[in-house]
CSV table of C-alpha atoms and ligand atoms in Angstrom, one decimal:
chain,number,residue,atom,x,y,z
V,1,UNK,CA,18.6,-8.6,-9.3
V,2,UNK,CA,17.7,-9.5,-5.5
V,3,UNK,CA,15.8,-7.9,-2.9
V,4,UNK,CA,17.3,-4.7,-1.2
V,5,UNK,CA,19.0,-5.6,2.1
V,6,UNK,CA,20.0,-2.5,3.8
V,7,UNK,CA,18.1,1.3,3.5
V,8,UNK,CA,20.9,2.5,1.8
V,9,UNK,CA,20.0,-0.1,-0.9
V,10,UNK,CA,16.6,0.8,-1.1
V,11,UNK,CA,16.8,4.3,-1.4
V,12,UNK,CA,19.0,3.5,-4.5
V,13,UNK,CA,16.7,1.0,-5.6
V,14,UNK,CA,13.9,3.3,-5.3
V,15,UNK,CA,15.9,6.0,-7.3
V,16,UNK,CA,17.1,3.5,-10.3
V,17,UNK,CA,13.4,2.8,-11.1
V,18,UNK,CA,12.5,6.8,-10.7
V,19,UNK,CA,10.4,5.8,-7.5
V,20,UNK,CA,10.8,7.1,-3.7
V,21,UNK,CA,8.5,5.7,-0.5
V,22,UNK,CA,4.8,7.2,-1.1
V,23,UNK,CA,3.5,8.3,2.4
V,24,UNK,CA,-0.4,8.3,0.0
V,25,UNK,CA,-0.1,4.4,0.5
V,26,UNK,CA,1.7,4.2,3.7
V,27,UNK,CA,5.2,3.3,2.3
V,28,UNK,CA,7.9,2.7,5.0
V,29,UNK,CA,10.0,-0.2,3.8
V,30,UNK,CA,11.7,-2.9,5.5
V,31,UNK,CA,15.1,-4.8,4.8
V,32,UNK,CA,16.9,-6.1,8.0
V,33,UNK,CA,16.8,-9.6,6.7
V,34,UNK,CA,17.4,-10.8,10.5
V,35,UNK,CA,13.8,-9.1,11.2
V,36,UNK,CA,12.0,-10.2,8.3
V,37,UNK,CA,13.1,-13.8,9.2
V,38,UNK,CA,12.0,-13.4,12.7
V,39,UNK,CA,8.6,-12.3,11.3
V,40,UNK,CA,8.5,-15.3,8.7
V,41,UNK,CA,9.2,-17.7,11.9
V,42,UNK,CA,6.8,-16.1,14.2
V,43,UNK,CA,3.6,-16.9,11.8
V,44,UNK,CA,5.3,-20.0,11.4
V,45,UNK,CA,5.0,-20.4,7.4
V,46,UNK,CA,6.0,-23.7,6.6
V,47,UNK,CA,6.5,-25.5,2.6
V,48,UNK,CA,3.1,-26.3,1.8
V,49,UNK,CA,1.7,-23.1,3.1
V,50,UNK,CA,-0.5,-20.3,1.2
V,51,UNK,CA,0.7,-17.2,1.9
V,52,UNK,CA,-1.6,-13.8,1.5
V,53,UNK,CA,0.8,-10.8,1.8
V,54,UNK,CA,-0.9,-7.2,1.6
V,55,UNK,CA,1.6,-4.9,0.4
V,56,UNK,CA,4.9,-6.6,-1.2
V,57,UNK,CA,6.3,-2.9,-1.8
V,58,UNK,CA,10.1,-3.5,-2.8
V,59,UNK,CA,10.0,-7.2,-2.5
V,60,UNK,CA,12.0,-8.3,0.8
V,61,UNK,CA,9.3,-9.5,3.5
V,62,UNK,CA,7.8,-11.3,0.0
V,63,UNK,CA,11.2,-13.2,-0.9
V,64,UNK,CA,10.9,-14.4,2.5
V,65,UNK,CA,7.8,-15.9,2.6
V,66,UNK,CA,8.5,-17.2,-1.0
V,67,UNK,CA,11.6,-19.4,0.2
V,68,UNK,CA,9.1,-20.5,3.4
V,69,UNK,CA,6.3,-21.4,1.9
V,70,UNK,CA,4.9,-23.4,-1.5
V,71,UNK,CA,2.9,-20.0,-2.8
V,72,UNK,CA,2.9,-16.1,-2.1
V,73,UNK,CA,-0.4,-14.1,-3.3
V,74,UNK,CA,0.4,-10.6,-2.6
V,75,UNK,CA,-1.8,-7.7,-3.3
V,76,UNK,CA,-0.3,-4.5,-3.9
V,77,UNK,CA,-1.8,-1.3,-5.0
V,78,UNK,CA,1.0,0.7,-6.6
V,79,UNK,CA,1.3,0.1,-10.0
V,80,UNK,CA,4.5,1.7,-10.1
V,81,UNK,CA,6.3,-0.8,-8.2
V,82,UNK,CA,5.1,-3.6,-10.2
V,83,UNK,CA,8.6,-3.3,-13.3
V,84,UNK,CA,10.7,-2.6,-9.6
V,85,UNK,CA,8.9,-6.1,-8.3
V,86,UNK,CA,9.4,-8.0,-11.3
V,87,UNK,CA,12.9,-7.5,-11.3
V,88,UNK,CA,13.6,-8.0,-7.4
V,89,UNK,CA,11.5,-11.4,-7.3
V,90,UNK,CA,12.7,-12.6,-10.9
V,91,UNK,CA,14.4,-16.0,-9.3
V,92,UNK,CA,11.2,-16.9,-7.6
V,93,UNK,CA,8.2,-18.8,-9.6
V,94,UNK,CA,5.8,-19.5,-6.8
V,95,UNK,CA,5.0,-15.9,-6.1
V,96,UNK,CA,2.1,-14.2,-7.9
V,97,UNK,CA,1.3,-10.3,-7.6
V,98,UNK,CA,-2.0,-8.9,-8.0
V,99,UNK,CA,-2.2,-5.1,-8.7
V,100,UNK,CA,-5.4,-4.1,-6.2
V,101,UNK,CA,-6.5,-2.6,-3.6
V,102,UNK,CA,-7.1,-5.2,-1.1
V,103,UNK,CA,-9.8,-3.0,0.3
V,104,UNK,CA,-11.7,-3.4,-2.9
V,105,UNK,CA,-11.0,-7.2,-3.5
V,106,UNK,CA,-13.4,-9.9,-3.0
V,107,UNK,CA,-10.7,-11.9,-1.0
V,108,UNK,CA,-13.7,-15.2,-0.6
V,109,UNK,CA,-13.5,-15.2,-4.7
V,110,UNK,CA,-9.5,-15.1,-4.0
V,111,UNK,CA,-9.0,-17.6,-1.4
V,112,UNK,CA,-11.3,-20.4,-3.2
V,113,UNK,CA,-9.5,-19.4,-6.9
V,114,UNK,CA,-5.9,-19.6,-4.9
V,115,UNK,CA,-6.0,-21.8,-2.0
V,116,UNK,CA,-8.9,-24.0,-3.2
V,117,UNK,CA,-10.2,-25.7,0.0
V,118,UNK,CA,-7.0,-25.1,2.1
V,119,UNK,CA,-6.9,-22.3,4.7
V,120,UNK,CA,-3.7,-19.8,4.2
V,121,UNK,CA,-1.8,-17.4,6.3
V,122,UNK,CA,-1.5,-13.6,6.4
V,123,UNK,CA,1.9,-12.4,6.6
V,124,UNK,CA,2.4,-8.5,6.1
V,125,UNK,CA,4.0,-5.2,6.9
V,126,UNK,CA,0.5,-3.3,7.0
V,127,UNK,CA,0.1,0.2,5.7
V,128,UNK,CA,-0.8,1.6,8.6
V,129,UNK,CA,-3.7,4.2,7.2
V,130,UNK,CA,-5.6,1.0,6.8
V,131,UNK,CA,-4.6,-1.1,9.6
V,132,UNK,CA,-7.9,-1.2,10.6
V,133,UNK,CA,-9.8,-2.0,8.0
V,134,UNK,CA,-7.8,-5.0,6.4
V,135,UNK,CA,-8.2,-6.9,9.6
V,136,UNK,CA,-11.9,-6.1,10.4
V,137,UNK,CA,-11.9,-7.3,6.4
V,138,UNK,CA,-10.2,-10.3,7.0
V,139,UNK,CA,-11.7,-11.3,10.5
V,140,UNK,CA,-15.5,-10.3,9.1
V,141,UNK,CA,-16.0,-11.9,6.4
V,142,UNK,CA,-15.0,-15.1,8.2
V,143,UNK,CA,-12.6,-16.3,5.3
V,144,UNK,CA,-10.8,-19.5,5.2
V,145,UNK,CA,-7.3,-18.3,7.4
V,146,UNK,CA,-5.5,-20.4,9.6
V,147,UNK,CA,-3.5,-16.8,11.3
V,148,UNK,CA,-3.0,-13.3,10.6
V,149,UNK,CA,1.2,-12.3,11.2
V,150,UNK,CA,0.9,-7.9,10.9
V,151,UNK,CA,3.3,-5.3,11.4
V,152,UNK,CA,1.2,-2.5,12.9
V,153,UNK,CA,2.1,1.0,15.3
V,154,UNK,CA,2.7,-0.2,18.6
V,155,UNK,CA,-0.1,1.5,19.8
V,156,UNK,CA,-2.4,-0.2,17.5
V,157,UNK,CA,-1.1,-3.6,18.9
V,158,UNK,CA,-1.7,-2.9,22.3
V,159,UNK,CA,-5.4,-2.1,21.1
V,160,UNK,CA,-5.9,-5.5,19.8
V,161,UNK,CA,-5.0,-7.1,22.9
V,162,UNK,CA,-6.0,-4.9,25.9
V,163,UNK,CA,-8.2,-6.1,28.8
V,164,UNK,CA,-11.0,-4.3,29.7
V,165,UNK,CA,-11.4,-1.6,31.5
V,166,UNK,CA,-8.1,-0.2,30.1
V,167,UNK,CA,-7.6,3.2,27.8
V,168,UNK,CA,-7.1,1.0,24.6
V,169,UNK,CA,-9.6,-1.1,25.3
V,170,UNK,CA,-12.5,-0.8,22.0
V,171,UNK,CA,-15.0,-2.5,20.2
V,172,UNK,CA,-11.7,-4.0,17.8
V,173,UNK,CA,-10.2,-5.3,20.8
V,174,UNK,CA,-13.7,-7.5,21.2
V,175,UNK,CA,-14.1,-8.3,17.8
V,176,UNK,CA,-10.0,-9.7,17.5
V,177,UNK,CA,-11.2,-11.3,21.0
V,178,UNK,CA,-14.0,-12.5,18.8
V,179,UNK,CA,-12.5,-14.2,16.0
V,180,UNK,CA,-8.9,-15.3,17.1
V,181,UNK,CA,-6.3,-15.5,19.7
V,182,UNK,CA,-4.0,-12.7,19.7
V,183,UNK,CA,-0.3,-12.3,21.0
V,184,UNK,CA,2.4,-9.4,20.1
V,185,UNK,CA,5.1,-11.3,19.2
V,186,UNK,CA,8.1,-8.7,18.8
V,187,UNK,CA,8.5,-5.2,19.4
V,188,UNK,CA,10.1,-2.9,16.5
V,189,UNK,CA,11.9,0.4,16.6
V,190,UNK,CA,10.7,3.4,14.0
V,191,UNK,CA,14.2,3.1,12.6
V,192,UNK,CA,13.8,-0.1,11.2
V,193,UNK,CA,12.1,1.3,8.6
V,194,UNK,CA,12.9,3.6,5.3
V,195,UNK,CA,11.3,6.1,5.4
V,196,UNK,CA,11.0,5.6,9.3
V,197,UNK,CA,8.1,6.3,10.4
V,198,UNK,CA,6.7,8.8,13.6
V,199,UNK,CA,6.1,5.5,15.5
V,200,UNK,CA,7.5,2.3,16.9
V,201,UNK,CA,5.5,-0.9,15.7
V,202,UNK,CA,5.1,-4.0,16.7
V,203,UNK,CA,4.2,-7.3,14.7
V,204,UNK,CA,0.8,-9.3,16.5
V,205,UNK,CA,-0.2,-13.0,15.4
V,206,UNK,CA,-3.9,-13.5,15.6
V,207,UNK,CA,-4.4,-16.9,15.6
V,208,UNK,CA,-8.0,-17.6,14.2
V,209,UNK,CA,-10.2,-19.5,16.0
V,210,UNK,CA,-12.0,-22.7,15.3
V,211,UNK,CA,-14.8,-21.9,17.6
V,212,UNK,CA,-16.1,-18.4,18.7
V,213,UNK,CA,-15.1,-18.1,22.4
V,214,UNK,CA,-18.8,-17.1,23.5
V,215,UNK,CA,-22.2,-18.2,21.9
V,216,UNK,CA,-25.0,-16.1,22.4
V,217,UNK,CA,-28.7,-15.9,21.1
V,218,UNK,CA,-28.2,-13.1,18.2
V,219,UNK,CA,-24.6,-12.4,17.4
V,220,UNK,CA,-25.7,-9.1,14.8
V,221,UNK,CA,-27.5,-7.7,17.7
V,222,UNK,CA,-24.6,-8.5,20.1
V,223,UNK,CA,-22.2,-6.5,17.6
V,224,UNK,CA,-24.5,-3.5,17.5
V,225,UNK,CA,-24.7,-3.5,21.4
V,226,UNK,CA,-21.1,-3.5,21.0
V,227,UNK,CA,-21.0,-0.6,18.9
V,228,UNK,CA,-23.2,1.7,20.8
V,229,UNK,CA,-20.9,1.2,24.3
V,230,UNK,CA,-17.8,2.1,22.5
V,231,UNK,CA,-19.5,4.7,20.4
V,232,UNK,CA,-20.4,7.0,23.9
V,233,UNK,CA,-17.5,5.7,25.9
V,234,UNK,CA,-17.6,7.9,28.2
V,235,UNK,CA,-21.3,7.6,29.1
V,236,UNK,CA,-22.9,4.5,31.7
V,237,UNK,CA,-23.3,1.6,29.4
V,238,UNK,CA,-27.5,2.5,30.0
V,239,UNK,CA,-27.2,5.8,28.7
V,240,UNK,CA,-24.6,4.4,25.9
V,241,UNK,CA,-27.2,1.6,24.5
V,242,UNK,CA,-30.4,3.7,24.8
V,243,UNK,CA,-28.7,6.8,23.1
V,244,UNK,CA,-28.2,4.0,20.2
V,245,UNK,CA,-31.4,3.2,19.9
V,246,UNK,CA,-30.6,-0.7,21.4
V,247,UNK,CA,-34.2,-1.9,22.8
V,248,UNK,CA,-35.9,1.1,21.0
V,249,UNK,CA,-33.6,3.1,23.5
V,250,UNK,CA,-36.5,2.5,26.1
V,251,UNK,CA,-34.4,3.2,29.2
V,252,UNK,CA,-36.8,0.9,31.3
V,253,UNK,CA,-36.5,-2.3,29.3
V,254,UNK,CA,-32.3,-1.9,29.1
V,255,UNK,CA,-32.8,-1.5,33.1
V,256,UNK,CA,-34.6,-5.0,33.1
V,257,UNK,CA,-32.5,-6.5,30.6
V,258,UNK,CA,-28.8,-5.6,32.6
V,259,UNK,CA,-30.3,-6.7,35.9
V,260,UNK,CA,-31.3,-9.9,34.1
V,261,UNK,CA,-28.0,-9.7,33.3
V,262,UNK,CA,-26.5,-9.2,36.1
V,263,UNK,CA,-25.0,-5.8,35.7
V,264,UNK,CA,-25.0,-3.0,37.7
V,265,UNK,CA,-26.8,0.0,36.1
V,266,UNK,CA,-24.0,2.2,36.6
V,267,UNK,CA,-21.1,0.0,35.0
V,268,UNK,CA,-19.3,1.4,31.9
V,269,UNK,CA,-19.7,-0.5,28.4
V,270,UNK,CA,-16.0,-0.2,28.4
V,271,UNK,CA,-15.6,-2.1,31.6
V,272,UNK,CA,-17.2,-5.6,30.0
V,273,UNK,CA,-15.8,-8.5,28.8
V,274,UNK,CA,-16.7,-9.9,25.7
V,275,UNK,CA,-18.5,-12.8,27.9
V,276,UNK,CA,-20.7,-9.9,29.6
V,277,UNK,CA,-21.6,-8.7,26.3
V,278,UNK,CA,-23.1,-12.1,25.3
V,279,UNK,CA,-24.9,-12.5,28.5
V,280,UNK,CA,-26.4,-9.1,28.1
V,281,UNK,CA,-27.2,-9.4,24.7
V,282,UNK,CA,-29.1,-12.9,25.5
V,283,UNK,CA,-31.4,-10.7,28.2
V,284,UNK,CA,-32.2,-8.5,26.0
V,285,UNK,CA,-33.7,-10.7,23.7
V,286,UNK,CA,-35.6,-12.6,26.5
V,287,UNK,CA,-37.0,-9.7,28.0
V,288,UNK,CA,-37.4,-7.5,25.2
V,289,UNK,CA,-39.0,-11.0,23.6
V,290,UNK,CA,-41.8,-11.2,26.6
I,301,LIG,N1,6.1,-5.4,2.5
I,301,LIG,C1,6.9,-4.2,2.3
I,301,LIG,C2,8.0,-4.1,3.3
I,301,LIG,O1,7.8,-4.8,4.4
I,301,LIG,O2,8.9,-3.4,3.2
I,301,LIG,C3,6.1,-2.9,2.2
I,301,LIG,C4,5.3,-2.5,3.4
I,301,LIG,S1,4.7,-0.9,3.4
I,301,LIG,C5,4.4,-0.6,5.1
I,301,LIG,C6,3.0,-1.1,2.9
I,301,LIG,C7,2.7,-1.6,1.5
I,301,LIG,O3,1.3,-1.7,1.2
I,301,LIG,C8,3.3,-0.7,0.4
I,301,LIG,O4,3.9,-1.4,-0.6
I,301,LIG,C9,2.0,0.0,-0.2
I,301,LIG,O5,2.1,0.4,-1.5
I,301,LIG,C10,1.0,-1.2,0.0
I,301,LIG,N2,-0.4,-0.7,0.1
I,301,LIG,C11,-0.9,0.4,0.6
I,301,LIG,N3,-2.2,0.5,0.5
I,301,LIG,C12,-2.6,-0.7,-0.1
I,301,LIG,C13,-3.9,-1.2,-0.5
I,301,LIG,N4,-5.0,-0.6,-0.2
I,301,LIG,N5,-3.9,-2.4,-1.1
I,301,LIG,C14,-2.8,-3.1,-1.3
I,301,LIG,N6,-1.5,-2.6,-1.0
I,301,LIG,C15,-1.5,-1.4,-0.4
């Protein structure tokens, strides 16, 4: 039996295994084998690649990645799918499923067990209740990974890559800044999908990169200050950092430590580049150091 290559397919996949699309898990499958190429080309897998896929579901972005590359770990959570899996990606040997939650993996433990010293790629069709926290898990934990290829909403996309100043502008947006290069590579209608879902999508390459774009004097400390302008938004970034206890929230000391920085008092955290944010955070440990 081979992968599903049309809705209509997968509905009756679905139906010969007693299954349907679990909305719990963020099941909206995908089968146009002209897309799933285009998203196999644009991480550029190539044969002696390690692929990571989060999510296999019925098997079709995993075939894929399987013909692409030399080995495909993908981590899926549904049990139920695993006798549906089995049968779909019988032909293929270099394809290994592991029946997790990738949330609650230690994914260090399984890119030294799978990949030994080499780095892999993430390729995946993301559920999207947990967009977020598989790629802070990925990018955070600062794991051996050459690029991270994700279908995610559209909306979510535009996040990771906004400048600042703009509405989707956030502390993700700095921290994708952070750790990698990224670039929406193709746009993708809700129909594409079965179920489809209430929103278009869009897959985004983050390229990891080899050397963080800014250095600064405590990166934990930049992070937090981070944190506290995105977590008041809405507030000046003065008001933001002292109502988050940065410097002890003594008001007079963040006052000395942006003009050190060379920020005006009444500029918006969400208004900084990532640079600013390392420039501030190296003020306030000189002055708050003095
Ligand atoms: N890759 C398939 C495709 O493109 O058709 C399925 C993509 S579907 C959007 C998301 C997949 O992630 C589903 O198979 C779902 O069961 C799985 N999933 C959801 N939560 C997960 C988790 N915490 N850990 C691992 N897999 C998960």
């Amino acid at each position: 039996m081979s992968v599903p290559t049309s809705a209509g397919e997968a509905k009756r996949l679905l139906s010969e295994f007693g299954l349907h699309a679990k909305k719990k898990y963020g099941q909206n499958f995908l089968t146009d084998t002209g897309l799933l190429d285009d998203i196999v080309n644009a991480a550029g897998v190539e044969k002696d690649d390690v692929v990571l896929e989060i999510g296999p579901g019925l098997g079709c972005l995993t075939a894929r990645l399987a013909e692409a590359a030399e080995k495909v770990i993908a981590v899926e959570i549904d049990t139920s799918l695993l006798p549906l899996l089995q049968k779909t990606l019988e032909d293929y040997s270099n394809i290994e499923i592991i029946n997790e939650d990738v949330l609650k993996l230690d994914l260090g433990a399984l890119a030294a067990e799978k990949a030994g010293n080499r780095k892999f790629k993430v390729v995946a069709n993301l559920p999207y209740y947990i967009t977020t926290p598989i790629i802070m898990a990925l990018l955070e934990k600062e794991l051996p990974i050459e690029s991270i290829t994700v279908m995610v909403q559209l909306e979510v996309a535009q996040r990771l890559e906004a400048l600042p100043g703009s509405k989707e502008y956030g502390a993700i947006t700095l921290s994708v800044a952070y750790y990698t290069k990224p670039e929406i590579v193709l746009e993708v209608p809700r129909e594409a999908f079965m179920p489809s879902p209430n929103v278009d999508s869009a897959v985004i390459k983050l390229t990891v990169n080899e050397e963080a774009p800014v250095k600064c004097k405590d990166t934990a400390l930049m992070w937090k200050i981070i944190r506290a302008a995105f977590n008041q938004r809405r507030k000046t970034l003065s008001n933001a950092l002292s109502g988050g206890g940065i410097c002890g929230g003594d008001k007079s000391v963040i006052k000395e430590a942006m003009e050190d920085a060379s920020l005006e008092q009444s500029v918006r955290g969400e208004t900084l580049s990532l640079e600013d944010f390392a420039r501030l955070t190296d003020s306030i440990v000189k002055v708050t150091k003095r």
